[in-house]
Amino acid sequence: MTVTSPPPSTPEGYAAAVVDILGALAYAELSAFSQLAADANMAPTHQLKADVSALAVAEFLKYEALDERLISLGSSADEAMTPFTAAFDGFHKRTQPSDFLEGLVKAYVGDGIAQDFYREIATFLDPDTRDFVLTVLAARPAKREFIVGAVRSAIDDDPRRGGRLALWGRRLVGEAITQAQGVIVERDALSAILVGGIDGVGADLAEIGRMFARITDNHTKRMERLGLSA
Amino acid sequence: MTVTSPPPSTPEGYAAAVVDILGALAYAELSAFSQLAADANMAPTHQLKADVSALAVAEFLKYEALDERLISLGSSADEAMTPFTAAFDGFHKRTQPSDFLEGLVKAYVGDGIAQDFYREIATFLDPDTRDFVLTVLAARPAKREFIVGAVRSAIDDDPRRGGRLALWGRRLVGEAITQAQGVIVERDALSAILVGGIDGVGADLAEIGRMFARITDNHTKRMERLGLSA
């Protein structure tokens, strides 16, 4: 879908682009909530169910903050996230965990990639919006570290799981980056901000390439922490 | 299951009974979270999905507060809720909504009954625990009123839904009260507190009967608010 809106170099165009970015982020959070809440139902213990549910809740509280901000900008999450629902729903459909362990790995590496990506995007925004996005992302930090222990001990119990989960992690990062690139290309406002920036201080294509390189580097470190080869 | 613990008239027995009650409440919240998060996936719009997800999140935050309290009492939600998981899982299994509307009615009348029941139970506890329970129940009040509009407009669209949902509401209250009575009877500590109270100021069976009568009265009012005959 190509959106014909004023270019982001105009105030109206820039405001529309901010709504676009916050809308994408809102649906990322809302769909992550649904996915994690569903994953929690596969948990083998009530403690793990509560731990994964807590991750879901952390995502939803970020969604709420984004909705409030969008309302203050004259839009709403409901409205602003509409252009992005198909892409995110497609991502979750293509990366539906087949068991609890796959869900844990997705929660750990998928959420990590998403957070990195939005932090990178934030650097292209005006200071006020940037601070807002960074505050939302840092609020109620998800307690994901229990995943490291759970995944490592599952691999200790049955080392064959390591190979399967490593493949799963590679698929997740591939799908996530494909989706992120697709969203950027499809949404004129988003790519104009990334390439043109505000005040013309944007990224060139080489910089966008480096951004994705940084994101995959961090992904590799997260996979290593889980005991998986990236 | 009958638990052999010191009678609630002793300090150890009373402490164990409080852990029991908070454990039941914790699992009520955690299982309500799962149920509502699953219901949210049946929502026809993203706004309704977010609204129902917010109800789920409100339940989970209460679970977290209960877990913290249980940890401060030397237990944990994970431990204390174990005796109650079968009863609550059974309730949710027997009252699985078959569509989004049934989920909404369950969220409205089921949560209402649960809140009433726990408020009644709280009156039998020591002031400190009672204040804690009432504060948790009142925290982040769930914004359930959107359900009234959604259910009423669905019945306006197709009045046959009114009869079906009224039957559903009656089944919910029947199952909820059966379950609550079962939990009280099975758990010695719980029934001893209700009947014996602390300092011997408990309820007699007539008072417990009046308690259930108050709960069903409130249920009838909630059904009427939804436009359903109770």
mmCIF file of N, CA, C and O in Angstrom, chain A residues 100-174:
data_model
loop_
_atom_site.group_PDB
_atom_site.id
_atom_site.type_symbol
_atom_site.label_atom_id
_atom_site.label_comp_id
_atom_site.label_asym_id
_atom_site.label_seq_id
_atom_site.Cartn_x
_atom_site.Cartn_y
_atom_site.Cartn_z
ATOM 1 N N PHE A 100 6.228 -24.899 23.566
ATOM 2 C CA PHE A 100 6.550 -23.854 24.530
ATOM 3 C C PHE A 100 7.983 -23.338 24.357
ATOM 4 O O PHE A 100 8.234 -22.133 24.446
ATOM 5 N N LEU A 101 8.919 -24.244 24.063
ATOM 6 C CA LEU A 101 10.319 -23.834 23.896
ATOM 7 C C LEU A 101 10.475 -22.865 22.722
ATOM 8 O O LEU A 101 11.190 -21.858 22.832
ATOM 9 N N GLU A 102 9.839 -23.169 21.610
ATOM 10 C CA GLU A 102 9.902 -22.247 20.470
ATOM 11 C C GLU A 102 9.295 -20.901 20.855
ATOM 12 O O GLU A 102 9.773 -19.852 20.421
ATOM 13 N N GLY A 103 8.236 -20.943 21.663
ATOM 14 C CA GLY A 103 7.634 -19.699 22.140
ATOM 15 C C GLY A 103 8.614 -18.892 22.980
ATOM 16 O O GLY A 103 8.718 -17.670 22.841
ATOM 17 N N LEU A 104 9.359 -19.581 23.841
ATOM 18 C CA LEU A 104 10.339 -18.877 24.690
ATOM 19 C C LEU A 104 11.427 -18.226 23.841
ATOM 20 O O LEU A 104 11.819 -17.082 24.080
ATOM 21 N N VAL A 105 11.929 -18.988 22.857
ATOM 22 C CA VAL A 105 12.995 -18.435 22.002
ATOM 23 C C VAL A 105 12.454 -17.236 21.223
ATOM 24 O O VAL A 105 13.116 -16.201 21.093
ATOM 25 N N LYS A 106 11.230 -17.353 20.740
ATOM 26 C CA LYS A 106 10.637 -16.227 20.006
ATOM 27 C C LYS A 106 10.471 -15.016 20.926
ATOM 28 O O LYS A 106 10.738 -13.883 20.525
ATOM 29 N N ALA A 107 10.040 -15.259 22.153
ATOM 30 C CA ALA A 107 9.870 -14.152 23.092
ATOM 31 C C ALA A 107 11.212 -13.461 23.338
ATOM 32 O O ALA A 107 11.287 -12.239 23.437
ATOM 33 N N TYR A 108 12.270 -14.254 23.406
ATOM 34 C CA TYR A 108 13.577 -13.690 23.739
ATOM 35 C C TYR A 108 14.209 -12.993 22.541
ATOM 36 O O TYR A 108 14.559 -11.820 22.619
ATOM 37 N N VAL A 109 14.319 -13.696 21.428
ATOM 38 C CA VAL A 109 15.031 -13.086 20.312
ATOM 39 C C VAL A 109 14.109 -12.173 19.496
ATOM 40 O O VAL A 109 14.557 -11.136 18.996
ATOM 41 N N GLY A 110 12.840 -12.521 19.388
ATOM 42 C CA GLY A 110 11.910 -11.688 18.615
ATOM 43 C C GLY A 110 11.717 -10.333 19.281
ATOM 44 O O GLY A 110 11.824 -9.281 18.641
ATOM 45 N N ASP A 111 11.464 -10.351 20.581
ATOM 46 C CA ASP A 111 11.275 -9.096 21.288
ATOM 47 C C ASP A 111 12.565 -8.283 21.276
ATOM 48 O O ASP A 111 12.544 -7.059 21.165
ATOM 49 N N GLY A 112 13.702 -8.974 21.365
ATOM 50 C CA GLY A 112 14.987 -8.270 21.325
ATOM 51 C C GLY A 112 15.173 -7.526 20.009
ATOM 52 O O GLY A 112 15.564 -6.354 19.992
ATOM 53 N N ILE A 113 14.879 -8.219 18.907
ATOM 54 C CA ILE A 113 15.011 -7.587 17.586
ATOM 55 C C ILE A 113 14.069 -6.387 17.486
ATOM 56 O O ILE A 113 14.455 -5.310 17.013
ATOM 57 N N ALA A 114 12.835 -6.568 17.948
ATOM 58 C CA ALA A 114 11.846 -5.493 17.852
ATOM 59 C C ALA A 114 12.316 -4.266 18.645
ATOM 60 O O ALA A 114 12.272 -3.135 18.146
ATOM 61 N N GLN A 115 12.801 -4.501 19.855
ATOM 62 C CA GLN A 115 13.255 -3.381 20.687
ATOM 63 C C GLN A 115 14.414 -2.643 20.015
ATOM 64 O O GLN A 115 14.445 -1.418 19.977
ATOM 65 N N ASP A 116 15.371 -3.408 19.485
ATOM 66 C CA ASP A 116 16.522 -2.795 18.798
ATOM 67 C C ASP A 116 16.041 -1.948 17.624
ATOM 68 O O ASP A 116 16.511 -0.829 17.409
ATOM 69 N N PHE A 117 15.121 -2.520 16.858
ATOM 70 C CA PHE A 117 14.642 -1.849 15.656
ATOM 71 C C PHE A 117 13.972 -0.520 16.018
ATOM 72 O O PHE A 117 14.254 0.523 15.415
ATOM 73 N N TYR A 118 13.128 -0.536 17.046
ATOM 74 C CA TYR A 118 12.425 0.700 17.404
ATOM 75 C C TYR A 118 13.367 1.717 18.021
ATOM 76 O O TYR A 118 13.187 2.914 17.839
ATOM 77 N N ARG A 119 14.392 1.248 18.733
ATOM 78 C CA ARG A 119 15.385 2.192 19.261
ATOM 79 C C ARG A 119 16.135 2.873 18.118
ATOM 80 O O ARG A 119 16.425 4.059 18.179
ATOM 81 N N GLU A 120 16.444 2.096 17.083
ATOM 82 C CA GLU A 120 17.135 2.670 15.918
ATOM 83 C C GLU A 120 16.240 3.710 15.234
ATOM 84 O O GLU A 120 16.683 4.808 14.888
ATOM 85 N N ILE A 121 14.984 3.348 15.036
ATOM 86 C CA ILE A 121 14.035 4.254 14.384
ATOM 87 C C ILE A 121 13.914 5.551 15.186
ATOM 88 O O ILE A 121 13.837 6.649 14.630
ATOM 89 N N ALA A 122 13.923 5.412 16.517
ATOM 90 C CA ALA A 122 13.724 6.580 17.374
ATOM 91 C C ALA A 122 14.780 7.654 17.134
ATOM 92 O O ALA A 122 14.500 8.851 17.263
ATOM 93 N N THR A 123 15.993 7.235 16.750
ATOM 94 C CA THR A 123 17.060 8.222 16.573
ATOM 95 C C THR A 123 16.772 9.170 15.408
ATOM 96 O O THR A 123 17.391 10.218 15.308
ATOM 97 N N PHE A 124 15.814 8.799 14.538
ATOM 98 C CA PHE A 124 15.492 9.676 13.405
ATOM 99 C C PHE A 124 14.364 10.654 13.728
ATOM 100 O O PHE A 124 13.949 11.416 12.867
ATOM 101 N N LEU A 125 13.851 10.585 14.945
ATOM 102 C CA LEU A 125 12.676 11.392 15.281
ATOM 103 C C LEU A 125 13.076 12.653 16.041
ATOM 104 O O LEU A 125 14.196 12.776 16.535
ATOM 105 N N ASP A 126 12.129 13.583 16.136
ATOM 106 C CA ASP A 126 12.369 14.794 16.921
ATOM 107 C C ASP A 126 12.585 14.410 18.387
ATOM 108 O O ASP A 126 12.111 13.366 18.838
ATOM 109 N N PRO A 127 13.294 15.262 19.160
ATOM 110 C CA PRO A 127 13.670 14.890 20.531
ATOM 111 C C PRO A 127 12.486 14.496 21.407
ATOM 112 O O PRO A 127 12.570 13.531 22.176
ATOM 113 N N ASP A 128 11.367 15.201 21.281
ATOM 114 C CA ASP A 128 10.225 14.913 22.146
ATOM 115 C C ASP A 128 9.661 13.517 21.872
ATOM 116 O O ASP A 128 9.435 12.727 22.791
ATOM 117 N N THR A 129 9.441 13.206 20.584
ATOM 118 C CA THR A 129 8.919 11.882 20.225
ATOM 119 C C THR A 129 9.941 10.801 20.549
ATOM 120 O O THR A 129 9.592 9.720 21.037
ATOM 121 N N ARG A 130 11.214 11.126 20.300
ATOM 122 C CA ARG A 130 12.273 10.143 20.578
ATOM 123 C C ARG A 130 12.288 9.778 22.066
ATOM 124 O O ARG A 130 12.317 8.612 22.431
ATOM 125 N N ASP A 131 12.241 10.820 22.920
ATOM 126 C CA ASP A 131 12.236 10.546 24.366
ATOM 127 C C ASP A 131 11.031 9.711 24.752
ATOM 128 O O ASP A 131 11.137 8.798 25.566
ATOM 129 N N PHE A 132 9.890 10.052 24.156
ATOM 130 C CA PHE A 132 8.680 9.285 24.471
ATOM 131 C C PHE A 132 8.869 7.807 24.104
ATOM 132 O O PHE A 132 8.600 6.905 24.906
ATOM 133 N N VAL A 133 9.342 7.560 22.873
ATOM 134 C CA VAL A 133 9.506 6.172 22.424
ATOM 135 C C VAL A 133 10.510 5.432 23.307
ATOM 136 O O VAL A 133 10.257 4.299 23.751
ATOM 137 N N LEU A 134 11.629 6.091 23.621
ATOM 138 C CA LEU A 134 12.644 5.410 24.433
ATOM 139 C C LEU A 134 12.126 5.148 25.843
ATOM 140 O O LEU A 134 12.421 4.103 26.438
ATOM 141 N N THR A 135 11.321 6.089 26.381
ATOM 142 C CA THR A 135 10.748 5.882 27.719
ATOM 143 C C THR A 135 9.776 4.710 27.708
ATOM 144 O O THR A 135 9.784 3.868 28.608
ATOM 145 N N VAL A 136 8.941 4.659 26.679
ATOM 146 C CA VAL A 136 7.983 3.546 26.588
ATOM 147 C C VAL A 136 8.724 2.216 26.492
ATOM 148 O O VAL A 136 8.404 1.251 27.189
ATOM 149 N N LEU A 137 9.757 2.179 25.634
ATOM 150 C CA LEU A 137 10.469 0.912 25.451
ATOM 151 C C LEU A 137 11.154 0.474 26.747
ATOM 152 O O LEU A 137 11.267 -0.718 27.027
ATOM 153 N N ALA A 138 11.608 1.454 27.554
ATOM 154 C CA ALA A 138 12.345 1.106 28.780
ATOM 155 C C ALA A 138 11.413 0.852 29.955
ATOM 156 O O ALA A 138 11.836 0.300 30.971
ATOM 157 N N ALA A 139 10.135 1.244 29.833
ATOM 158 C CA ALA A 139 9.216 1.129 30.970
ATOM 159 C C ALA A 139 8.930 -0.332 31.283
ATOM 160 O O ALA A 139 8.828 -1.165 30.372
ATOM 161 N N ARG A 140 8.802 -0.614 32.573
ATOM 162 C CA ARG A 140 8.480 -1.972 33.027
ATOM 163 C C ARG A 140 9.298 -2.993 32.258
ATOM 164 O O ARG A 140 8.761 -3.817 31.512
ATOM 165 N N PRO A 141 10.638 -2.937 32.420
ATOM 166 C CA PRO A 141 11.487 -3.835 31.623
ATOM 167 C C PRO A 141 11.059 -5.283 31.821
ATOM 168 O O PRO A 141 10.900 -5.750 32.936
ATOM 169 N N ALA A 142 10.828 -5.946 30.700
ATOM 170 C CA ALA A 142 10.366 -7.330 30.753
ATOM 171 C C ALA A 142 11.450 -8.191 31.388
ATOM 172 O O ALA A 142 12.634 -8.065 31.072
ATOM 173 N N LYS A 143 11.033 -9.055 32.288
ATOM 174 C CA LYS A 143 11.988 -9.948 32.966
ATOM 175 C C LYS A 143 12.155 -11.187 32.116
ATOM 176 O O LYS A 143 11.530 -12.221 32.343
ATOM 177 N N ARG A 144 13.046 -11.045 31.114
ATOM 178 C CA ARG A 144 13.185 -12.131 30.148
ATOM 179 C C ARG A 144 14.269 -13.125 30.525
ATOM 180 O O ARG A 144 14.427 -14.141 29.859
ATOM 181 N N GLU A 145 15.068 -12.807 31.553
ATOM 182 C CA GLU A 145 16.255 -13.627 31.782
ATOM 183 C C GLU A 145 15.929 -15.054 32.221
ATOM 184 O O GLU A 145 16.741 -15.956 32.034
ATOM 185 N N PHE A 146 14.718 -15.267 32.763
ATOM 186 C CA PHE A 146 14.349 -16.642 33.115
ATOM 187 C C PHE A 146 14.379 -17.556 31.892
ATOM 188 O O PHE A 146 14.565 -18.766 31.993
ATOM 189 N N ILE A 147 14.218 -16.950 30.697
ATOM 190 C CA ILE A 147 14.198 -17.740 29.461
ATOM 191 C C ILE A 147 15.552 -18.407 29.221
ATOM 192 O O ILE A 147 15.619 -19.544 28.762
ATOM 193 N N VAL A 148 16.626 -17.664 29.546
ATOM 194 C CA VAL A 148 17.966 -18.217 29.327
ATOM 195 C C VAL A 148 18.113 -19.544 30.070
ATOM 196 O O VAL A 148 18.516 -20.566 29.486
ATOM 197 N N GLY A 149 17.748 -19.555 31.356
ATOM 198 C CA GLY A 149 17.852 -20.778 32.149
ATOM 199 C C GLY A 149 16.955 -21.885 31.616
ATOM 200 O O GLY A 149 17.376 -23.052 31.523
ATOM 201 N N ALA A 150 15.730 -21.517 31.246
ATOM 202 C CA ALA A 150 14.762 -22.531 30.803
ATOM 203 C C ALA A 150 15.214 -23.174 29.486
ATOM 204 O O ALA A 150 15.152 -24.404 29.328
ATOM 205 N N VAL A 151 15.702 -22.344 28.541
ATOM 206 C CA VAL A 151 16.132 -22.884 27.244
ATOM 207 C C VAL A 151 17.401 -23.715 27.419
ATOM 208 O O VAL A 151 17.512 -24.833 26.889
ATOM 209 N N ARG A 152 18.357 -23.192 28.198
ATOM 210 C CA ARG A 152 19.612 -23.941 28.380
ATOM 211 C C ARG A 152 19.370 -25.283 29.068
ATOM 212 O O ARG A 152 19.963 -26.299 28.690
ATOM 213 N N SER A 153 18.478 -25.308 30.045
ATOM 214 C CA SER A 153 18.288 -26.593 30.732
ATOM 215 C C SER A 153 17.510 -27.563 29.840
ATOM 216 O O SER A 153 17.739 -28.774 29.897
ATOM 217 N N ALA A 154 16.633 -27.047 28.973
ATOM 218 C CA ALA A 154 15.927 -27.928 28.034
ATOM 219 C C ALA A 154 16.913 -28.549 27.043
ATOM 220 O O ALA A 154 16.776 -29.712 26.658
ATOM 221 N N ILE A 155 17.924 -27.773 26.636
ATOM 222 C CA ILE A 155 18.928 -28.299 25.699
ATOM 223 C C ILE A 155 19.833 -29.302 26.421
ATOM 224 O O ILE A 155 20.222 -30.325 25.849
ATOM 225 N N ASP A 156 20.157 -29.030 27.690
ATOM 226 C CA ASP A 156 20.944 -30.001 28.462
ATOM 227 C C ASP A 156 20.216 -31.344 28.538
ATOM 228 O O ASP A 156 20.826 -32.402 28.417
ATOM 229 N N ASP A 157 18.886 -31.269 28.745
ATOM 230 C CA ASP A 157 18.098 -32.506 28.857
ATOM 231 C C ASP A 157 18.090 -33.284 27.546
ATOM 232 O O ASP A 157 18.031 -34.511 27.548
ATOM 233 N N ASP A 158 18.084 -32.579 26.444
ATOM 234 C CA ASP A 158 18.022 -33.245 25.145
ATOM 235 C C ASP A 158 18.739 -32.362 24.122
ATOM 236 O O ASP A 158 18.157 -31.449 23.540
ATOM 237 N N PRO A 159 20.051 -32.656 23.895
ATOM 238 C CA PRO A 159 20.881 -31.770 23.068
ATOM 239 C C PRO A 159 20.360 -31.596 21.635
ATOM 240 O O PRO A 159 20.693 -30.598 20.985
ATOM 241 N N ARG A 160 19.525 -32.538 21.145
ATOM 242 C CA ARG A 160 19.004 -32.370 19.782
ATOM 243 C C ARG A 160 18.165 -31.105 19.647
ATOM 244 O O ARG A 160 18.009 -30.548 18.570
ATOM 245 N N ARG A 161 17.593 -30.689 20.791
ATOM 246 C CA ARG A 161 16.795 -29.465 20.762
ATOM 247 C C ARG A 161 17.616 -28.255 20.321
ATOM 248 O O ARG A 161 17.072 -27.312 19.761
ATOM 249 N N GLY A 162 18.937 -28.273 20.636
ATOM 250 C CA GLY A 162 19.781 -27.117 20.310
ATOM 251 C C GLY A 162 19.766 -26.818 18.824
ATOM 252 O O GLY A 162 19.645 -25.664 18.411
ATOM 253 N N GLY A 163 19.883 -27.875 17.995
ATOM 254 C CA GLY A 163 19.920 -27.672 16.550
ATOM 255 C C GLY A 163 18.581 -27.146 16.028
ATOM 256 O O GLY A 163 18.531 -26.202 15.231
ATOM 257 N N ARG A 164 17.520 -27.751 16.531
ATOM 258 C CA ARG A 164 16.189 -27.330 16.079
ATOM 259 C C ARG A 164 15.924 -25.865 16.467
ATOM 260 O O ARG A 164 15.433 -25.074 15.660
ATOM 261 N N LEU A 165 16.284 -25.494 17.698
ATOM 262 C CA LEU A 165 16.007 -24.129 18.149
ATOM 263 C C LEU A 165 16.918 -23.112 17.460
ATOM 264 O O LEU A 165 16.528 -21.954 17.265
ATOM 265 N N ALA A 166 18.133 -23.536 17.096
ATOM 266 C CA ALA A 166 19.025 -22.627 16.369
ATOM 267 C C ALA A 166 18.423 -22.302 14.995
ATOM 268 O O ALA A 166 18.404 -21.144 14.569
ATOM 269 N N LEU A 167 17.900 -23.332 14.330
ATOM 270 C CA LEU A 167 17.220 -23.122 13.041
ATOM 271 C C LEU A 167 16.027 -22.182 13.210
ATOM 272 O O LEU A 167 15.789 -21.276 12.409
ATOM 273 N N TRP A 168 15.277 -22.411 14.268
ATOM 274 C CA TRP A 168 14.099 -21.599 14.581
ATOM 275 C C TRP A 168 14.509 -20.127 14.773
ATOM 276 O O TRP A 168 13.879 -19.210 14.242
ATOM 277 N N GLY A 169 15.606 -19.900 15.492
ATOM 278 C CA GLY A 169 16.090 -18.533 15.719
ATOM 279 C C GLY A 169 16.481 -17.853 14.418
ATOM 280 O O GLY A 169 16.206 -16.671 14.215
ATOM 281 N N ARG A 170 17.111 -18.631 13.524
ATOM 282 C CA ARG A 170 17.502 -18.047 12.236
ATOM 283 C C ARG A 170 16.265 -17.688 11.418
ATOM 284 O O ARG A 170 16.236 -16.675 10.730
ATOM 285 N N ARG A 171 15.246 -18.549 11.508
ATOM 286 C CA ARG A 171 14.018 -18.242 10.771
ATOM 287 C C ARG A 171 13.362 -16.975 11.328
ATOM 288 O O ARG A 171 12.865 -16.130 10.579
ATOM 289 N N LEU A 172 13.371 -16.839 12.651
ATOM 290 C CA LEU A 172 12.752 -15.665 13.267
ATOM 291 C C LEU A 172 13.414 -14.372 12.808
ATOM 292 O O LEU A 172 12.745 -13.406 12.453
ATOM 293 N N VAL A 173 14.752 -14.351 12.825
ATOM 294 C CA VAL A 173 15.432 -13.103 12.457
ATOM 295 C C VAL A 173 15.212 -12.811 10.978
ATOM 296 O O VAL A 173 15.003 -11.654 10.588
ATOM 297 N N GLY A 174 15.205 -13.853 10.151
ATOM 298 C CA GLY A 174 14.955 -13.649 8.724
ATOM 299 C C GLY A 174 13.577 -13.050 8.477
ATOM 300 O O GLY A 174 13.432 -12.048 7.773
#
